[in-house]
mmCIF file of C-alpha atoms and ligand atoms in Angstrom:
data_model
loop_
_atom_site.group_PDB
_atom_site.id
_atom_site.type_symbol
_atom_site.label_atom_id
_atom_site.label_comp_id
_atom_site.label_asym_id
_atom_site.label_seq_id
_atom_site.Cartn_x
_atom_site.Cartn_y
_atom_site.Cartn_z
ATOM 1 C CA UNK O 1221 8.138 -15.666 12.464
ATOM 2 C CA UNK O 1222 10.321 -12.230 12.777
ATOM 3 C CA UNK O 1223 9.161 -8.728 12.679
ATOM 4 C CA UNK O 1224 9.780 -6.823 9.294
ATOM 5 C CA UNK O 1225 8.704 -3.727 10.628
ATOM 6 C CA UNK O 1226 7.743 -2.311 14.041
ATOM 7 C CA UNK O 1227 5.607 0.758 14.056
ATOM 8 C CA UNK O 1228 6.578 1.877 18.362
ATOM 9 C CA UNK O 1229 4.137 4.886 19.448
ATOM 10 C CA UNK O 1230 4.193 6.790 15.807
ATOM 11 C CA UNK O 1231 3.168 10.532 16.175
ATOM 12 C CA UNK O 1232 2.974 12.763 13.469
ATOM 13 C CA UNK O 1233 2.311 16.510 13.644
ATOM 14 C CA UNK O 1234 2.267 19.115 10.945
ATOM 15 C CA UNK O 1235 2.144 22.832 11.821
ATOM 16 C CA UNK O 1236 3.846 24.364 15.171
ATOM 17 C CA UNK O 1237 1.692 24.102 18.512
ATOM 18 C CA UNK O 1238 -0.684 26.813 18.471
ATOM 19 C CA UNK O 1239 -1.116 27.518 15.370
ATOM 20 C CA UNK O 1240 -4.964 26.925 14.726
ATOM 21 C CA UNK O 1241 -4.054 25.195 11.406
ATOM 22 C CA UNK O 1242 -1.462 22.427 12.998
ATOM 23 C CA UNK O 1243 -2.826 18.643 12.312
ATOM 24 C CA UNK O 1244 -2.078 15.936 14.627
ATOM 25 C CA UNK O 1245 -2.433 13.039 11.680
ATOM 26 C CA UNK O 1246 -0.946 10.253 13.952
ATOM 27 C CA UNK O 1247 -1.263 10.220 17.773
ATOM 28 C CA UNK O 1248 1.132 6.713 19.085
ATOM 29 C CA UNK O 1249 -0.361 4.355 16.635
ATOM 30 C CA UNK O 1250 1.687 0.928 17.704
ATOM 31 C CA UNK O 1251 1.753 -1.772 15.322
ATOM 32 C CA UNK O 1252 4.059 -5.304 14.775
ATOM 33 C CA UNK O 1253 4.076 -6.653 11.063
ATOM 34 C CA UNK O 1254 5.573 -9.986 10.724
ATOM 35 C CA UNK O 1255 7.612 -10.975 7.824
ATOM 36 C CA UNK O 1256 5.407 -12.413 4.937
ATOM 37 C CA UNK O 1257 2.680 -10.523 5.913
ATOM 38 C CA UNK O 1258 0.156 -8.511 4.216
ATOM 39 C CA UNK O 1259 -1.518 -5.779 6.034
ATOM 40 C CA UNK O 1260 -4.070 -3.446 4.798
ATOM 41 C CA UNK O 1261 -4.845 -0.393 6.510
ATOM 42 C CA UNK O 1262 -7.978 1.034 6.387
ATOM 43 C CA UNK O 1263 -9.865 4.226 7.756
ATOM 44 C CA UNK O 1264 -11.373 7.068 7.003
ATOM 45 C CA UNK O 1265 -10.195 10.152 4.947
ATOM 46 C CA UNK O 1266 -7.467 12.013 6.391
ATOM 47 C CA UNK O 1267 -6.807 9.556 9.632
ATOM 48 C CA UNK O 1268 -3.258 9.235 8.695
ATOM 49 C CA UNK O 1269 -2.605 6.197 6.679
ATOM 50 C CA UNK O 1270 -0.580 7.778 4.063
ATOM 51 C CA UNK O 1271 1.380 9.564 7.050
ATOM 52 C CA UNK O 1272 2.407 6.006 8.324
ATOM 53 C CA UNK O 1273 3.108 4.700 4.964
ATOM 54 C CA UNK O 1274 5.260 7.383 4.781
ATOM 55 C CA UNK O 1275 7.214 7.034 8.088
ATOM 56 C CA UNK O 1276 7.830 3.601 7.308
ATOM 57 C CA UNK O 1277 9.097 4.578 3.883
ATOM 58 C CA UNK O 1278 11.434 6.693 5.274
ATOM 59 C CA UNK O 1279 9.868 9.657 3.268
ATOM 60 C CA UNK O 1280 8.918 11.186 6.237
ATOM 61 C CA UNK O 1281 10.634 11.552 10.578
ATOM 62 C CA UNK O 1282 7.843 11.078 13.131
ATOM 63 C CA UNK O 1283 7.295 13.689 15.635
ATOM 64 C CA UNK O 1284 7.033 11.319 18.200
ATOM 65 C CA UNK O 1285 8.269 7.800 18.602
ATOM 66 C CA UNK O 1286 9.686 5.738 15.783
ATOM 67 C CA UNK O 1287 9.745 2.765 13.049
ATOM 68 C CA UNK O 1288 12.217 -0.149 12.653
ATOM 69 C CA UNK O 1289 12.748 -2.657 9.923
ATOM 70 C CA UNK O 1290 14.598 -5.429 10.255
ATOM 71 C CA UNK O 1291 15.200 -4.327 14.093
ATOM 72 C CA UNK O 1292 16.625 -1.207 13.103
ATOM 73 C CA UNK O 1293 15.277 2.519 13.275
ATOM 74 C CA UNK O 1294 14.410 4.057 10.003
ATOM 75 C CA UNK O 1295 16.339 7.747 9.536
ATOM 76 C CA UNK O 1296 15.561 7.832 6.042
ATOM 77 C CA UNK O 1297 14.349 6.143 2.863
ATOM 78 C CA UNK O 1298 16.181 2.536 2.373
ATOM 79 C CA UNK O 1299 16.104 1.403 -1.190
ATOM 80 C CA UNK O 1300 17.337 -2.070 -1.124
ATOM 81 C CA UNK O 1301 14.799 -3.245 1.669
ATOM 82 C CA UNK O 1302 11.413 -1.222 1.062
ATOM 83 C CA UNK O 1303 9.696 -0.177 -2.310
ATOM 84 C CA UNK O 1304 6.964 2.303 -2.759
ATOM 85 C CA UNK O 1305 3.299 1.749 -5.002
ATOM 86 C CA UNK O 1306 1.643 5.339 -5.547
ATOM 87 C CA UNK O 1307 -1.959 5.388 -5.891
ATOM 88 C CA UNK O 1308 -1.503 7.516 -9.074
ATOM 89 C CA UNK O 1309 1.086 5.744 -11.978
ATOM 90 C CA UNK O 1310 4.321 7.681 -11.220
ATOM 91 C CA UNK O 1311 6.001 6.957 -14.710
ATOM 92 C CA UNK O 1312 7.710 8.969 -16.400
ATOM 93 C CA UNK O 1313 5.871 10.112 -19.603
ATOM 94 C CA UNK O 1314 8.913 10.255 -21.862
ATOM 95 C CA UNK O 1315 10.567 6.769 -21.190
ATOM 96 C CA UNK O 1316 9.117 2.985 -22.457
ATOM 97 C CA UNK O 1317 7.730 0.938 -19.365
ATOM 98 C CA UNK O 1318 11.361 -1.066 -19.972
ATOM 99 C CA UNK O 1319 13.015 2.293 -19.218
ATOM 100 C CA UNK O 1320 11.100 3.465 -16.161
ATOM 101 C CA UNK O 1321 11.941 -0.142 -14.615
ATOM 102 C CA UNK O 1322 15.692 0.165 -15.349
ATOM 103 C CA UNK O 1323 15.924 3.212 -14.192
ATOM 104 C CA UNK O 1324 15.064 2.799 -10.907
ATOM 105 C CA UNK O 1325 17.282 0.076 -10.703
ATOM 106 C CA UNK O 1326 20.155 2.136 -12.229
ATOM 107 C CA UNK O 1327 19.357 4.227 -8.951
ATOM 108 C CA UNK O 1328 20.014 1.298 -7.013
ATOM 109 C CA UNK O 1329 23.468 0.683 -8.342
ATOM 110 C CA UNK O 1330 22.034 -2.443 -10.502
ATOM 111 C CA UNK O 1331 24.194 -3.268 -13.135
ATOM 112 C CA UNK O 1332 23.322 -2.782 -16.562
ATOM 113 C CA UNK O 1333 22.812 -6.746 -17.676
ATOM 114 C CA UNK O 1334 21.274 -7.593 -14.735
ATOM 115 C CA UNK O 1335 18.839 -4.362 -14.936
ATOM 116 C CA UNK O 1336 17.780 -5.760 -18.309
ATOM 117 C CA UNK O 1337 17.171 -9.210 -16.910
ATOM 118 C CA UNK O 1338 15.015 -7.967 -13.815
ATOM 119 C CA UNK O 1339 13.110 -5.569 -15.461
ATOM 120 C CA UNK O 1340 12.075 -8.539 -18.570
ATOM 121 C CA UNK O 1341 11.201 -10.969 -15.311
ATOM 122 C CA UNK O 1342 9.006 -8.362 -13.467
ATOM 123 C CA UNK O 1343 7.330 -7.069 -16.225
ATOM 124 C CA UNK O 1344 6.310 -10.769 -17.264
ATOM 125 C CA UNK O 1345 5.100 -11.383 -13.288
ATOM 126 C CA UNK O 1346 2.581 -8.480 -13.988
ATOM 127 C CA UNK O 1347 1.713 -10.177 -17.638
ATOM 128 C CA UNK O 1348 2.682 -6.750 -19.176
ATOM 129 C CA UNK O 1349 5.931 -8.209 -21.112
ATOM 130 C CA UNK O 1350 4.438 -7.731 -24.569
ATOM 131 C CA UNK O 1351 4.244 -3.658 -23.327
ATOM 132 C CA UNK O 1352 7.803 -3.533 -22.335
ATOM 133 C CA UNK O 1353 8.303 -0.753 -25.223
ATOM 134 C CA UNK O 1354 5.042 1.013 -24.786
ATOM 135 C CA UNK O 1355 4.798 4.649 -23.605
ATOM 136 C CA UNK O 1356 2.897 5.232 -20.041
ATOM 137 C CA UNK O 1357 0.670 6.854 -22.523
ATOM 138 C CA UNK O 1358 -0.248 4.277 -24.396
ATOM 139 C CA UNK O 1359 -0.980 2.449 -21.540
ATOM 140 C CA UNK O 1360 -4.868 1.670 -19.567
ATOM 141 C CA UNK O 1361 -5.015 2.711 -15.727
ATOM 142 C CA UNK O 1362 -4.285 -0.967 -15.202
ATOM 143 C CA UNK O 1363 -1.600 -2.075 -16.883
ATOM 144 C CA UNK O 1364 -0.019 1.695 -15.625
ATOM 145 C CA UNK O 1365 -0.929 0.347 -12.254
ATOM 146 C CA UNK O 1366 0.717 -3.117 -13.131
ATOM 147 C CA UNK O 1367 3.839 -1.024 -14.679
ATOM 148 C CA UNK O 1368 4.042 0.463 -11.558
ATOM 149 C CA UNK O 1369 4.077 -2.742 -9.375
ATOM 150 C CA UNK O 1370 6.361 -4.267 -11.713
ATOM 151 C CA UNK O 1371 8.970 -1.298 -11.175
ATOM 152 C CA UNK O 1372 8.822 -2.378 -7.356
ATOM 153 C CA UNK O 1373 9.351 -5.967 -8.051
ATOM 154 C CA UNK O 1374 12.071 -5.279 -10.175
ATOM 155 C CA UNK O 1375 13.569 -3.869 -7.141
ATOM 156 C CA UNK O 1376 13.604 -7.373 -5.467
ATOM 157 C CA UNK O 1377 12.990 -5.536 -1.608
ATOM 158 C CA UNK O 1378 11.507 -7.601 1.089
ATOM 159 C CA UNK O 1379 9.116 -4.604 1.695
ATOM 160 C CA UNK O 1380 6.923 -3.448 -0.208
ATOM 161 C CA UNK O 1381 4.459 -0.356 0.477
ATOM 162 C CA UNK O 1382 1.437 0.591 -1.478
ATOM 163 C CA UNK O 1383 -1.001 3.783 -1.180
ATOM 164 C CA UNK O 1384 -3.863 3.416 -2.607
ATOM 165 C CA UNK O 1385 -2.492 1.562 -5.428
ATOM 166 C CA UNK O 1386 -5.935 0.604 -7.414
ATOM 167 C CA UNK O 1387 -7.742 3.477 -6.188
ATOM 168 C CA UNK O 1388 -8.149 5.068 -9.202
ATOM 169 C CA UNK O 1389 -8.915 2.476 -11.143
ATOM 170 C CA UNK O 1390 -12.633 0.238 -11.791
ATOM 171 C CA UNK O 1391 -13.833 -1.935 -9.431
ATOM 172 C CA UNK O 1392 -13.915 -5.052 -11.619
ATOM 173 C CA UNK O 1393 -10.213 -4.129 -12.709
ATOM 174 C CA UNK O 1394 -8.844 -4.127 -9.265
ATOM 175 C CA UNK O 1395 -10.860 -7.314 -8.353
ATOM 176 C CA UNK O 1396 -8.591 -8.629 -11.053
ATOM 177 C CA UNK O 1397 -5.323 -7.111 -9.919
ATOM 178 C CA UNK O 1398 -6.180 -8.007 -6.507
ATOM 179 C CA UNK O 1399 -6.194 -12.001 -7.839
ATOM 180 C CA UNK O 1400 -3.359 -11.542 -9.490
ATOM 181 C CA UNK O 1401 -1.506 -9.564 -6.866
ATOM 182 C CA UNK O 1402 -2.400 -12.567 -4.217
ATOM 183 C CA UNK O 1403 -1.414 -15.065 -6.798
ATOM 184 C CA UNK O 1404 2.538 -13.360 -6.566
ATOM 185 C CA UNK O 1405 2.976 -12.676 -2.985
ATOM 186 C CA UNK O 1406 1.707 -16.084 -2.280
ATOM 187 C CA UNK O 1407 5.173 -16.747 -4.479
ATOM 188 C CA UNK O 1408 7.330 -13.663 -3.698
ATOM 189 C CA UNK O 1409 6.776 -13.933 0.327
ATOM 190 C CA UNK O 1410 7.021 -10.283 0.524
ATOM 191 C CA UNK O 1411 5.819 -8.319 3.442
ATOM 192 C CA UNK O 1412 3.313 -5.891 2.784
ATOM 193 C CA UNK O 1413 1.553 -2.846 3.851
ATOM 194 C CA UNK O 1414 -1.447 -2.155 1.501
ATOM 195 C CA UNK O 1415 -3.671 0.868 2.070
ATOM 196 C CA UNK O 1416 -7.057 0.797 1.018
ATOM 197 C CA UNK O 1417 -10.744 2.664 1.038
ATOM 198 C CA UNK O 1418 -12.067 -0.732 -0.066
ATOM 199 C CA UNK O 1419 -13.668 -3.024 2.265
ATOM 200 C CA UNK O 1420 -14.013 -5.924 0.118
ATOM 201 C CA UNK O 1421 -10.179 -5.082 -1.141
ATOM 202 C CA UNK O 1422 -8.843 -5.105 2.724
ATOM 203 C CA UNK O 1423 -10.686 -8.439 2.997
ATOM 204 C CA UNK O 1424 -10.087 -10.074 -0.230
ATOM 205 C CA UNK O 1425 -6.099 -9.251 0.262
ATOM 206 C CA UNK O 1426 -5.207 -8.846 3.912
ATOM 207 C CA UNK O 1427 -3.910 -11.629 6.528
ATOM 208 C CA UNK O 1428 -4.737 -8.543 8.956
ATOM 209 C CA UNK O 1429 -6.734 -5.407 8.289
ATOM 210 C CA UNK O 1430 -5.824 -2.583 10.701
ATOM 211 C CA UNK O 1431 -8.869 -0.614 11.275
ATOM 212 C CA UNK O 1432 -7.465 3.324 11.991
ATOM 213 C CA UNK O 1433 -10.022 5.714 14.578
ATOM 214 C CA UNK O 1434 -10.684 9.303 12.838
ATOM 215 C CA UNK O 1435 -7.771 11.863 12.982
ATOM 216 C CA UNK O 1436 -5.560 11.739 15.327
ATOM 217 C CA UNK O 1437 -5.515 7.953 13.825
ATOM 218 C CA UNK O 1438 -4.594 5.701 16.371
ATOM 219 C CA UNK O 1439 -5.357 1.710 15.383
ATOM 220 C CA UNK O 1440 -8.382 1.017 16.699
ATOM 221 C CA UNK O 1441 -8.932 -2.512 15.645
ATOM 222 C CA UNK O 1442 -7.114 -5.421 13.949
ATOM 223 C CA UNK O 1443 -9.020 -8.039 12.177
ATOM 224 C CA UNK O 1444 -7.768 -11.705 11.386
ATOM 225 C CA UNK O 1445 -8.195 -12.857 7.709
ATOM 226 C CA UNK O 1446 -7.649 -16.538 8.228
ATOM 227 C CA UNK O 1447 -7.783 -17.612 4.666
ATOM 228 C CA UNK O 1448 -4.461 -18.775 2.821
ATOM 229 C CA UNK O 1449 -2.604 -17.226 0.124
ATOM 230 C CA UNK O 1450 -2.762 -17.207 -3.064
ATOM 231 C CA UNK O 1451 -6.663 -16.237 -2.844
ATOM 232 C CA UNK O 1452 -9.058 -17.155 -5.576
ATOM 233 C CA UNK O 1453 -12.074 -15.820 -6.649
ATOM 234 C CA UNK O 1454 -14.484 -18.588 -4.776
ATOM 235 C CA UNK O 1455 -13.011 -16.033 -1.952
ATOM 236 C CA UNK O 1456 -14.290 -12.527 -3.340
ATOM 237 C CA UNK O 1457 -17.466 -14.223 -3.350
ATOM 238 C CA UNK O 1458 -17.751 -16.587 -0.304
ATOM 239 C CA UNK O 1459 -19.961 -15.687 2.642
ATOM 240 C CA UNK O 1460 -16.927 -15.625 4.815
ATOM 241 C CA UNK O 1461 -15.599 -12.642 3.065
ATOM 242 C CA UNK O 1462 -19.115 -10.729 3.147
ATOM 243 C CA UNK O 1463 -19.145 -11.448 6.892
ATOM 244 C CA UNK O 1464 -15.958 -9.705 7.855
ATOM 245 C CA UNK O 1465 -16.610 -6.667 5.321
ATOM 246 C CA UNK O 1466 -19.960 -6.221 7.439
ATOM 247 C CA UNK O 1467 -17.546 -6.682 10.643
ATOM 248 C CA UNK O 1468 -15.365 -4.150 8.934
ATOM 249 C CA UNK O 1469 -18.331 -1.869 8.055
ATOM 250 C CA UNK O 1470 -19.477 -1.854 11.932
ATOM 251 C CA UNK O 1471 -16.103 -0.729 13.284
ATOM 252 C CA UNK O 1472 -15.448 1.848 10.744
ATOM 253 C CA UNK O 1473 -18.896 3.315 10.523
ATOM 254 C CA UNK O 1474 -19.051 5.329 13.582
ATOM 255 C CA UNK O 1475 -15.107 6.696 12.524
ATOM 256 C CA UNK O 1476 -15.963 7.941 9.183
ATOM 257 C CA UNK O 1477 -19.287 9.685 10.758
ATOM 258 C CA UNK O 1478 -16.774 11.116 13.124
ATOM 259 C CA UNK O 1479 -14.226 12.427 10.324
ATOM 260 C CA UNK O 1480 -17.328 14.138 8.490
ATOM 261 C CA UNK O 1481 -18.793 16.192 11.688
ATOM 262 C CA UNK O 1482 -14.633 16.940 12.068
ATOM 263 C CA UNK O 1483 -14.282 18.336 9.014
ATOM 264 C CA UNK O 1484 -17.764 20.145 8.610
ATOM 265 C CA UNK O 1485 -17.129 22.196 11.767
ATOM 266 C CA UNK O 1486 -13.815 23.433 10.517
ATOM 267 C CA UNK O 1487 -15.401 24.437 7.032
ATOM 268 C CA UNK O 1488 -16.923 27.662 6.655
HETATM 269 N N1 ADP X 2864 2.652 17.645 4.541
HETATM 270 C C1 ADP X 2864 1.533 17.928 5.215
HETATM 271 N N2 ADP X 2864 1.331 19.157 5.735
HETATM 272 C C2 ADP X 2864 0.211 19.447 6.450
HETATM 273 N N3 ADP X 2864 -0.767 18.576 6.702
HETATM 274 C C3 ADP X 2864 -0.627 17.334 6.216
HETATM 275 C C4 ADP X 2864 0.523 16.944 5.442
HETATM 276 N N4 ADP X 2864 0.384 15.637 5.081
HETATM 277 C C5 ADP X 2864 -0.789 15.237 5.613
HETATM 278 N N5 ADP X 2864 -1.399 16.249 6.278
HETATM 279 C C6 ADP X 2864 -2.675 16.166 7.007
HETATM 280 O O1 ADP X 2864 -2.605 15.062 7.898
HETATM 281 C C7 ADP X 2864 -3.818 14.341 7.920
HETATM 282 C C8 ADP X 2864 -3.566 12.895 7.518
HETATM 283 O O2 ADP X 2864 -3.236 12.848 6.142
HETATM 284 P P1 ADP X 2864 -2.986 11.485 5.347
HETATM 285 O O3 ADP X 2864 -1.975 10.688 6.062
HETATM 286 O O4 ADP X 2864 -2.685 11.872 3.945
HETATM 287 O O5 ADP X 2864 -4.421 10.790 5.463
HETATM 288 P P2 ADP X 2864 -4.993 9.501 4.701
HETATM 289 O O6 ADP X 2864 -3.922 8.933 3.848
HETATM 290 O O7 ADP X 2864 -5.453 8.586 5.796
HETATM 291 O O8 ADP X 2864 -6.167 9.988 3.916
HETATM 292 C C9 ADP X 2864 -4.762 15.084 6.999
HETATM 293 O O9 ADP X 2864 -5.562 15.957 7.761
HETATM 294 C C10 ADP X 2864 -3.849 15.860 6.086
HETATM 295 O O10 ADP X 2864 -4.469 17.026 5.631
HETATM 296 MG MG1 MG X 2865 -3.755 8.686 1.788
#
């Protein structure tokens, strides 16, 4: 199997040395993500997951080190290989669901026949084809969320990165998307980064789960999900998967007890 993306000694800094407010978010985190995989990342608040999402996206240059995909260094964001899932539904208010998905695609240089034909296909992958001339407004969190993914899909990249993407919505919604979401990359072969606060999400979804330390995040840990794709609900509710969300409990305990002492000191 080939690497999609190689994550080689990833620094990130914000604010100039000696200034008491600079963050170091990302101190060398390493990392090798095969094509066709999922990864979740997981970690406390602030370690920096949503600083490597972001280097890998292209959105953002490392201080230190750097990211490839597909072998070669990422200098900025790369449209036809990697898509981007916000936590929050990044629509645009005045356009139909139909519209935000061709418009993206227009952005890609898509034709316009073949816009309409991939945005129909993707919005019937999420089940959302009878919404296609809905408002975001009009829309739950979910399907929003599901509008969202299907804007990605639509993009047809090998690479797809989500922040977050369910965060915001209710837990037995996201079990649902998470099904569902199995169900198509177990069909799509997409590699994935996934970044959850969800134990039972990182599990549920994840060939690996990278566990991240407290700030500077640094990968402390990476769990094996051996369980095949697509994953059903037997899964969410097998002992196997409450065994490695205690595993996943242990190792990011003492990190998240670490990030609130961190961030108590520095409040006044
Ligand atoms: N643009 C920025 N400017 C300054 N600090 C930032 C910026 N982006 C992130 N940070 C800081 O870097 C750290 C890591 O942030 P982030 O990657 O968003 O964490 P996570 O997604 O794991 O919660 C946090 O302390 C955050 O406040
Ligand atoms: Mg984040």
């Amino acid at each position: 199997m080939t690497t999609a993306i190689e994550v080689r000694k990833v620094s990130q800094a914000f604010g100039a040395v000696g200034d008491p407010r600079r963050v170091i978010a990302l101190e060398e985190a390493s990392l090798d993500i095969p094509r066709g995989e999922l990864l979740c990342l997981i970690g406390p608040s602030g370690c920096g997951k949503s600083t490597l999402l972001n280097c890998i996206a292209g959105l953002a240059k490392p201080s230190g080190g750097q990211v490839l995909v597909d072998g070669t260094v990422v200098r900025g964001p790369l449209p036809k290989k990697v898509a981007f899932v916000f936590q929050e539904a990044a629509l645009f208010p005045w356009r139909t669901i139909f519209d935000n998905i061709t418009l993206g695609l227009a952005f890609q240089g898509v034709a316009g026949s073949e816009r309409n034909d991939r945005a129909k296909e993707a919005l019937e992958a999420v089940k959302l084809d009878q919404f296609a001339h809905h408002y975001p407004r009009q829309l739950s969190g979910g399907m929003k969320q599901r509008a969202q993914l299907a804007r990605a899909l639509a993009l047809q990249t090998d690479i797809l990165l989500m922040d977050e993407p369910f965060a915001a919505l209710d837990e037995q919604t996201r079990m649902v998307l998470g099904e569902d979401l199995s169900v198509l990359l177990a069909r799509t072969g997409k590699t994935i980064v996934f970044v959850t606060h969800s134990l039972v999400e990182a599990v549920f979804l994840a060939d690996r789960v990278a566990v991240f330390s407290a700030r500077p995040g640094r990968i402390k840990t990476i769990l094996n999900v051996d369980e095949p794709h697509p994953r059903r609900r037997e899964f969410m509710t097998s002992d196997k998967l409450t065994r490695m969300r205690n595993d996943l409990y242990e190792l990011l305990h003492d990190e998240v007890r670490r990030t609130m002492e961190m961030t108590s000191q520095v409040s006044v």
